[in-house]
Short mmCIF file of C-alpha atoms in Angstrom, two decimals:
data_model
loop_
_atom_site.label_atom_id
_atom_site.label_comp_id
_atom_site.label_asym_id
_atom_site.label_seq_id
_atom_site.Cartn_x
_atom_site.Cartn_y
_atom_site.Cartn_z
CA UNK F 28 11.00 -8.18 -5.00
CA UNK F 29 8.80 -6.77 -2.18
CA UNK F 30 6.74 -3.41 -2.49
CA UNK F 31 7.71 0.05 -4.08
CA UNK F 32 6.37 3.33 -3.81
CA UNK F 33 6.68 5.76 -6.94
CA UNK F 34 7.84 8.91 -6.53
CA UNK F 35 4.24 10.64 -6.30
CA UNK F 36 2.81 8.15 -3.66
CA UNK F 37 5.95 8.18 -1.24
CA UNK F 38 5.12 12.48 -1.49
CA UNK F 39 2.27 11.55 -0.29
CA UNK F 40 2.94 9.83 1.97
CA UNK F 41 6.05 12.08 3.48
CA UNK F 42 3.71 14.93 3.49
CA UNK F 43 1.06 13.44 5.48
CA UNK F 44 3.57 11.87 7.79
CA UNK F 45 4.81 15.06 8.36
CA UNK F 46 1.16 16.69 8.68
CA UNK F 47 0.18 14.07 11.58
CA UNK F 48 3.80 14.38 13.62
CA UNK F 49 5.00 11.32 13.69
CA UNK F 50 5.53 7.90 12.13
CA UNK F 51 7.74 5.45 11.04
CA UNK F 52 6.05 4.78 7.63
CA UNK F 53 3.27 3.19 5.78
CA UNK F 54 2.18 -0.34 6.67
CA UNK F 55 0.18 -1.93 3.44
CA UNK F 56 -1.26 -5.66 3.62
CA UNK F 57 -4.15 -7.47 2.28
CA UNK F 58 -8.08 -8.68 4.35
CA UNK F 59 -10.36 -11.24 3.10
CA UNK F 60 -13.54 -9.11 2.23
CA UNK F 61 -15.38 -8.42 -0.90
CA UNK F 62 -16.73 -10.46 -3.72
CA UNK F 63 -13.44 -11.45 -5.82
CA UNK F 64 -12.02 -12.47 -1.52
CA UNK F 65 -9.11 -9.65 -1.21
CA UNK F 66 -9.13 -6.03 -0.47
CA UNK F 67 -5.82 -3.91 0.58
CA UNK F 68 -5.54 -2.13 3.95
CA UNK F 69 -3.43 0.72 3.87
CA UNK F 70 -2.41 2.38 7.68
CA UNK F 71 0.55 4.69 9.13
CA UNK F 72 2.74 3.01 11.15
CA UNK F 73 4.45 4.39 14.02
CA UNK F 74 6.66 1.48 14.70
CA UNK F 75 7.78 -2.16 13.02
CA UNK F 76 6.09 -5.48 14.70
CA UNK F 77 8.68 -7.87 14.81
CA UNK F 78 8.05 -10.20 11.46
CA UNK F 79 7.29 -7.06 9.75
CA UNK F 80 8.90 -7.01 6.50
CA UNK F 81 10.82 -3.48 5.63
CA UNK F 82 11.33 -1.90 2.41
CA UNK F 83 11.80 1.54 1.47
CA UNK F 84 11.39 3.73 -2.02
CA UNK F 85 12.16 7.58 -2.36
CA UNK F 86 13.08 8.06 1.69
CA UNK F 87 9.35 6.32 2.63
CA UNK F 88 9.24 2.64 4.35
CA UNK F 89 6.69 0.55 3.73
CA UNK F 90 6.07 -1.94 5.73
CA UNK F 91 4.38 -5.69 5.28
CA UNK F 92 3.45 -8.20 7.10
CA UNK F 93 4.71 -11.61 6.01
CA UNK F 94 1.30 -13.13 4.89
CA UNK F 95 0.27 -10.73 2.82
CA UNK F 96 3.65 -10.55 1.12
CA UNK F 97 2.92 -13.35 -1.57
CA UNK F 98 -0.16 -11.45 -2.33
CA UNK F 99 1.36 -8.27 -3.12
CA UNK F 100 5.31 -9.01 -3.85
CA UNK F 101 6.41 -6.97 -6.76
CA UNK F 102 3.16 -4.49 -6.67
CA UNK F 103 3.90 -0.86 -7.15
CA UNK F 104 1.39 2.04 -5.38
CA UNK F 105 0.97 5.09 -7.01
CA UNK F 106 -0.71 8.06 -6.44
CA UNK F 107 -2.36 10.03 -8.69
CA UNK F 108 -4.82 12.68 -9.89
CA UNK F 109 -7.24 11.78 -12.14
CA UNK F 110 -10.06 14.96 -13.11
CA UNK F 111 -11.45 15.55 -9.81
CA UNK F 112 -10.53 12.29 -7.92
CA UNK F 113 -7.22 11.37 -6.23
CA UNK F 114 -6.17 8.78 -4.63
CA UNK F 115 -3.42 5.62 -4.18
CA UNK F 116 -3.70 3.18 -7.43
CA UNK F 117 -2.41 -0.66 -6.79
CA UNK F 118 -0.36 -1.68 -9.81
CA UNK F 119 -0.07 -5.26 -8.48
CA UNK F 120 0.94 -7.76 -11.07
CA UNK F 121 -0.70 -10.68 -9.41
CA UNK F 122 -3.94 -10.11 -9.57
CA UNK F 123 -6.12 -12.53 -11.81
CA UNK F 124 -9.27 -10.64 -11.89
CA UNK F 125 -11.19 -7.64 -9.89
CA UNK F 126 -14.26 -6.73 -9.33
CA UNK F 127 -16.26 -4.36 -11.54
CA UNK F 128 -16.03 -1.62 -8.06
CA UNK F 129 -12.39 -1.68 -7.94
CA UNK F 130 -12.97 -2.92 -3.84
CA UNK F 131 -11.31 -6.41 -3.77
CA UNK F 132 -9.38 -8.65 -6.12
CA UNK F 133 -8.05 -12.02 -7.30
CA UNK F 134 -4.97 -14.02 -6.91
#
């Protein structure tokens, strides 16, 4: 399955890219941290480390590291506008349960 972007977040994404001068893509993974144990890290990448997983959705990779993979297989990330707030939304199908300040989740 691996990761997607939709078409708003990989805009993102592109424009940013394109903003800082360089990079290969965006590199997404999971940490322990929080109180449900799992919080996402999001970083540009500049190049792939070598048991990096590659996928790539609307001209954007994303890249994942293999152990976080089986937390976030099949998860989409968005990106949208919601009032006054914007920002990258996680529509991960695995996750069990979250906790009530949207900082870390369940598998």
């Amino acid at each position: 399955m691996g990761v997607v972007l939709s078409e708003a977040a990989a805009t993102h994404v592109k424009n940013f890219i394109a903003k800082r001068g360089r990079g290969l893509g965006l590199r997404i993974g999971v940490r322990t941290s929080g109180c449900s144990g799992m919080a996402y890290k999001l970083e540009f990448a500049d190049e792939a480390g070598s048991d990096d997983l590659l996928f790539e959705s609307f001209g954007v990779t994303v890249l994942v590291d293999p152990k976080s993979l089986p937390y976030i297989d099949g998860m989409e990330l968005d990106y949208a506008r919601e009032g006054l707030n914007e920002g990258f939304k996680f529509n991960n199908p695995n996750v069990k349960d979250s906790c009530g300040c949207g900082e870390s989740f369940k598998v």
